[in-house]
PDB file of C-alpha atoms in Angstrom:
ATOM      1  CA  GLN A   1      -9.881 -13.984   0.715  1.00 94.00           C
ATOM      2  CA  VAL A   2      -8.399 -11.314  -1.495  1.00 97.00           C
ATOM      3  CA  ARG A   3      -8.479  -7.900   0.099  1.00 98.00           C
ATOM      4  CA  LEU A   4      -7.536  -4.475  -1.257  1.00 98.00           C
ATOM      5  CA  VAL A   5      -7.799  -1.752   1.360  1.00 98.00           C
ATOM      6  CA  GLU A   6      -7.367   1.849   0.310  1.00 98.00           C
ATOM      7  CA  SER A   7      -6.446   4.663   2.729  1.00 98.00           C
ATOM      8  CA  GLY A   8      -5.202   8.231   2.643  1.00 98.00           C
ATOM      9  CA  GLY A   9      -8.166  10.039   1.212  1.00 98.00           C
ATOM     10  CA  GLY A  10      -9.677  13.102   2.733  1.00 98.00           C
ATOM     11  CA  LEU A  11     -10.030  16.850   2.226  1.00 98.00           C
ATOM     12  CA  ALA A  12      -7.358  18.852   0.461  1.00 98.00           C
ATOM     13  CA  ARG A  13      -7.116  22.440  -0.692  1.00 98.00           C
ATOM     14  CA  PRO A  14      -6.581  23.236  -4.388  1.00 98.00           C
ATOM     15  CA  GLY A  15      -2.867  22.954  -5.022  1.00 98.00           C
ATOM     16  CA  GLY A  16      -2.416  20.642  -2.097  1.00 98.00           C
ATOM     17  CA  SER A  17      -1.303  17.022  -1.935  1.00 98.00           C
ATOM     18  CA  LEU A  18      -2.558  13.678  -0.725  1.00 98.00           C
ATOM     19  CA  ARG A  19      -0.906  10.232  -0.721  1.00 98.00           C
ATOM     20  CA  LEU A  20      -3.148   7.252  -1.183  1.00 98.00           C
ATOM     21  CA  SER A  21      -2.160   3.736  -0.154  1.00 98.00           C
ATOM     22  CA  CYS A  22      -3.637   0.350  -1.030  1.00 98.00           C
ATOM     23  CA  VAL A  23      -2.639  -2.664   0.993  1.00 98.00           C
ATOM     24  CA  VAL A  24      -3.225  -5.997  -0.760  1.00 98.00           C
ATOM     25  CA  SER A  25      -3.570  -9.434   0.810  1.00 98.00           C
ATOM     26  CA  GLY A  26      -4.681 -12.883  -0.341  1.00 97.00           C
ATOM     27  CA  LEU A  27      -2.809 -12.949  -3.642  1.00 95.00           C
ATOM     28  CA  PRO A  28       0.819 -12.985  -4.850  1.00 96.00           C
ATOM     29  CA  PHE A  29       1.118  -9.229  -5.064  1.00 97.00           C
ATOM     30  CA  ALA A  30       4.309  -9.289  -7.113  1.00 97.00           C
ATOM     31  CA  ASP A  31       2.503 -11.171  -9.919  1.00 96.00           C
ATOM     32  CA  TYR A  32      -0.183  -8.485 -10.352  1.00 97.00           C
ATOM     33  CA  ALA A  33      -0.350  -5.261 -12.197  1.00 97.00           C
ATOM     34  CA  MET A  34      -1.927  -2.567 -10.120  1.00 97.00           C
ATOM     35  CA  ALA A  35      -4.015   0.399 -11.128  1.00 97.00           C
ATOM     36  CA  TRP A  36      -5.915   3.360  -9.674  1.00 98.00           C
ATOM     37  CA  PHE A  37      -9.300   4.397 -10.996  1.00 98.00           C
ATOM     38  CA  ARG A  38     -11.646   7.123  -9.828  1.00 98.00           C
ATOM     39  CA  GLN A  39     -15.337   7.906 -10.077  1.00 98.00           C
ATOM     40  CA  ALA A  40     -17.055  11.201  -9.440  1.00 97.00           C
ATOM     41  CA  PRO A  41     -20.814  11.495  -8.994  1.00 92.00           C
ATOM     42  CA  ASP A  42     -22.793  10.938 -12.185  1.00 93.00           C
ATOM     43  CA  THR A  43     -19.712   9.907 -14.175  1.00 95.00           C
ATOM     44  CA  GLU A  44     -18.290   6.668 -15.390  1.00 95.00           C
ATOM     45  CA  ARG A  45     -15.261   5.151 -13.698  1.00 96.00           C
ATOM     46  CA  GLU A  46     -12.108   6.811 -15.009  1.00 96.00           C
ATOM     47  CA  TYR A  47      -8.637   5.345 -15.399  1.00 97.00           C
ATOM     48  CA  VAL A  48      -5.981   7.253 -13.435  1.00 98.00           C
ATOM     49  CA  ALA A  49      -2.679   5.309 -13.437  1.00 98.00           C
ATOM     50  CA  LEU A  50      -1.154   1.822 -13.506  1.00 97.00           C
ATOM     51  CA  ILE A  51       2.055   0.075 -12.674  1.00 97.00           C
ATOM     52  CA  ASN A  52       3.396  -3.324 -13.806  1.00 96.00           C
ATOM     53  CA  PRO A  53       4.158  -6.134 -11.352  1.00 96.00           C
ATOM     54  CA  GLU A  54       7.859  -5.364 -11.262  1.00 95.00           C
ATOM     55  CA  GLY A  55       7.266  -1.684 -10.620  1.00 96.00           C
ATOM     56  CA  ASP A  56       9.527  -0.493 -13.416  1.00 96.00           C
ATOM     57  CA  LEU A  57       6.830   0.547 -15.895  1.00 96.00           C
ATOM     58  CA  VAL A  58       4.085   3.053 -15.231  1.00 97.00           C
ATOM     59  CA  ASN A  59       1.326   4.783 -17.153  1.00 96.00           C
ATOM     60  CA  ARG A  60      -0.772   7.810 -16.259  1.00 97.00           C
ATOM     61  CA  ALA A  61      -3.902   9.359 -17.716  1.00 97.00           C
ATOM     62  CA  ASP A  62      -3.412  12.635 -19.506  1.00 97.00           C
ATOM     63  CA  SER A  63      -5.561  14.424 -16.887  1.00 96.00           C
ATOM     64  CA  VAL A  64      -3.097  13.645 -14.115  1.00 97.00           C
ATOM     65  CA  ARG A  65       0.281  13.437 -15.919  1.00 95.00           C
ATOM     66  CA  GLY A  66       2.790  15.712 -14.227  1.00 96.00           C
ATOM     67  CA  ARG A  67       0.767  15.840 -11.000  1.00 98.00           C
ATOM     68  CA  PHE A  68       0.155  12.216  -9.890  1.00 98.00           C
ATOM     69  CA  THR A  69       2.712   9.441  -9.423  1.00 98.00           C
ATOM     70  CA  ILE A  70       1.999   5.723  -8.982  1.00 98.00           C
ATOM     71  CA  SER A  71       4.468   3.466  -7.231  1.00 98.00           C
ATOM     72  CA  ARG A  72       4.613   0.172  -5.397  1.00 98.00           C
ATOM     73  CA  ASP A  73       6.489  -1.587  -2.667  1.00 98.00           C
ATOM     74  CA  ASN A  74       6.304  -5.323  -3.239  1.00 98.00           C
ATOM     75  CA  ALA A  75       7.835  -6.050   0.146  1.00 97.00           C
ATOM     76  CA  LYS A  76       4.847  -4.309   1.760  1.00 98.00           C
ATOM     77  CA  ASN A  77       2.208  -5.509  -0.699  1.00 98.00           C
ATOM     78  CA  THR A  78       1.287  -1.876  -1.179  1.00 98.00           C
ATOM     79  CA  VAL A  79       0.619   0.420  -4.117  1.00 98.00           C
ATOM     80  CA  TYR A  80       0.618   4.206  -3.745  1.00 98.00           C
ATOM     81  CA  LEU A  81      -0.749   7.215  -5.561  1.00 98.00           C
ATOM     82  CA  GLN A  82       0.997  10.447  -4.745  1.00 98.00           C
ATOM     83  CA  MET A  83      -1.286  13.294  -5.798  1.00 98.00           C
ATOM     84  CA  ASN A  84       0.152  16.785  -6.066  1.00 98.00           C
ATOM     85  CA  VAL A  85      -1.225  20.091  -7.334  1.00 98.00           C
ATOM     86  CA  LEU A  86      -4.732  18.850  -6.638  1.00 98.00           C
ATOM     87  CA  LYS A  87      -7.654  20.432  -8.456  1.00 98.00           C
ATOM     88  CA  PRO A  88     -11.390  20.446  -7.622  1.00 97.00           C
ATOM     89  CA  GLU A  89     -11.809  18.251 -10.686  1.00 96.00           C
ATOM     90  CA  ASP A  90      -9.870  15.507  -8.894  1.00 98.00           C
ATOM     91  CA  THR A  91     -12.710  15.085  -6.380  1.00 98.00           C
ATOM     92  CA  ALA A  92     -13.868  11.513  -6.623  1.00 98.00           C
ATOM     93  CA  VAL A  93     -13.822   8.105  -4.949  1.00 98.00           C
ATOM     94  CA  TYR A  94     -10.458   6.532  -5.759  1.00 98.00           C
ATOM     95  CA  TYR A  95     -10.297   2.763  -6.202  1.00 98.00           C
ATOM     96  CA  CYS A  96      -7.331   0.399  -6.152  1.00 98.00           C
ATOM     97  CA  ALA A  97      -7.525  -2.539  -8.581  1.00 97.00           C
ATOM     98  CA  ALA A  98      -5.425  -5.662  -9.368  1.00 97.00           C
ATOM     99  CA  ARG A  99      -5.030  -7.660 -12.552  1.00 96.00           C
ATOM    100  CA  HIS A 100      -2.882 -10.753 -12.966  1.00 94.00           C
ATOM    101  CA  GLN A 101       0.347 -10.148 -14.906  1.00 88.00           C
ATOM    102  CA  ILE A 102      -0.798  -7.920 -17.759  1.00 83.00           C
ATOM    103  CA  TRP A 103      -1.685  -4.302 -17.194  1.00 84.00           C
ATOM    104  CA  ASN A 104      -4.714  -2.698 -18.827  1.00 86.00           C
ATOM    105  CA  VAL A 105      -6.422   0.692 -18.739  1.00 89.00           C
ATOM    106  CA  ASN A 106      -9.912  -0.864 -19.029  1.00 92.00           C
ATOM    107  CA  ALA A 107     -11.559  -1.186 -15.640  1.00 91.00           C
ATOM    108  CA  ASP A 108     -13.451  -4.253 -16.848  1.00 92.00           C
ATOM    109  CA  GLU A 109     -10.205  -6.193 -17.131  1.00 92.00           C
ATOM    110  CA  TYR A 110      -9.332  -5.905 -13.426  1.00 95.00           C
ATOM    111  CA  GLN A 111     -10.179  -8.839 -11.237  1.00 93.00           C
ATOM    112  CA  TYR A 112     -10.004  -7.413  -7.747  1.00 97.00           C
ATOM    113  CA  TRP A 113     -11.103  -4.076  -6.336  1.00 97.00           C
ATOM    114  CA  GLY A 114     -10.977  -2.184  -3.110  1.00 98.00           C
ATOM    115  CA  LEU A 115     -13.975  -0.335  -1.729  1.00 97.00           C
ATOM    116  CA  GLY A 116     -12.502   3.092  -2.424  1.00 97.00           C
ATOM    117  CA  THR A 117     -11.407   6.154  -0.516  1.00 98.00           C
ATOM    118  CA  GLN A 118     -12.981   9.575  -0.926  1.00 98.00           C
ATOM    119  CA  VAL A 119     -10.816  12.486  -2.082  1.00 98.00           C
ATOM    120  CA  THR A 120     -12.324  15.919  -1.920  1.00 98.00           C
ATOM    121  CA  VAL A 121     -10.549  19.001  -3.189  1.00 98.00           C
ATOM    122  CA  SER A 122     -12.163  22.266  -2.151  1.00 97.00           C
ATOM    123  CA  SER A 123     -11.339  25.644  -0.747  1.00 94.00           C
TER     124      SER A 123
END
């Protein structure tokens, strides 16, 4: 069974940092593009960042560019999201997603999803 398990969420102060991890099993991780999405209450799911299977191409949403960094370690079947200079507007459930080969910023194109990890940014 394919599993994506996020971790690293929690409470951070404005300006602080969190590092999210997503451990993937049940698929050939190195053949999948990976992405992070987030969803705040009463909003639609929002694209955050993606990374290609090889880990040498990345893309970030304008709202997080300069603050968030996506990376992956194919030896560990893990994708990361380093979040710096956190803002209250970053509060959301963050989801890890996988799509075979070709990256995409549309959540509907992703085949596999984790259950999410809550990130709360508050003073």
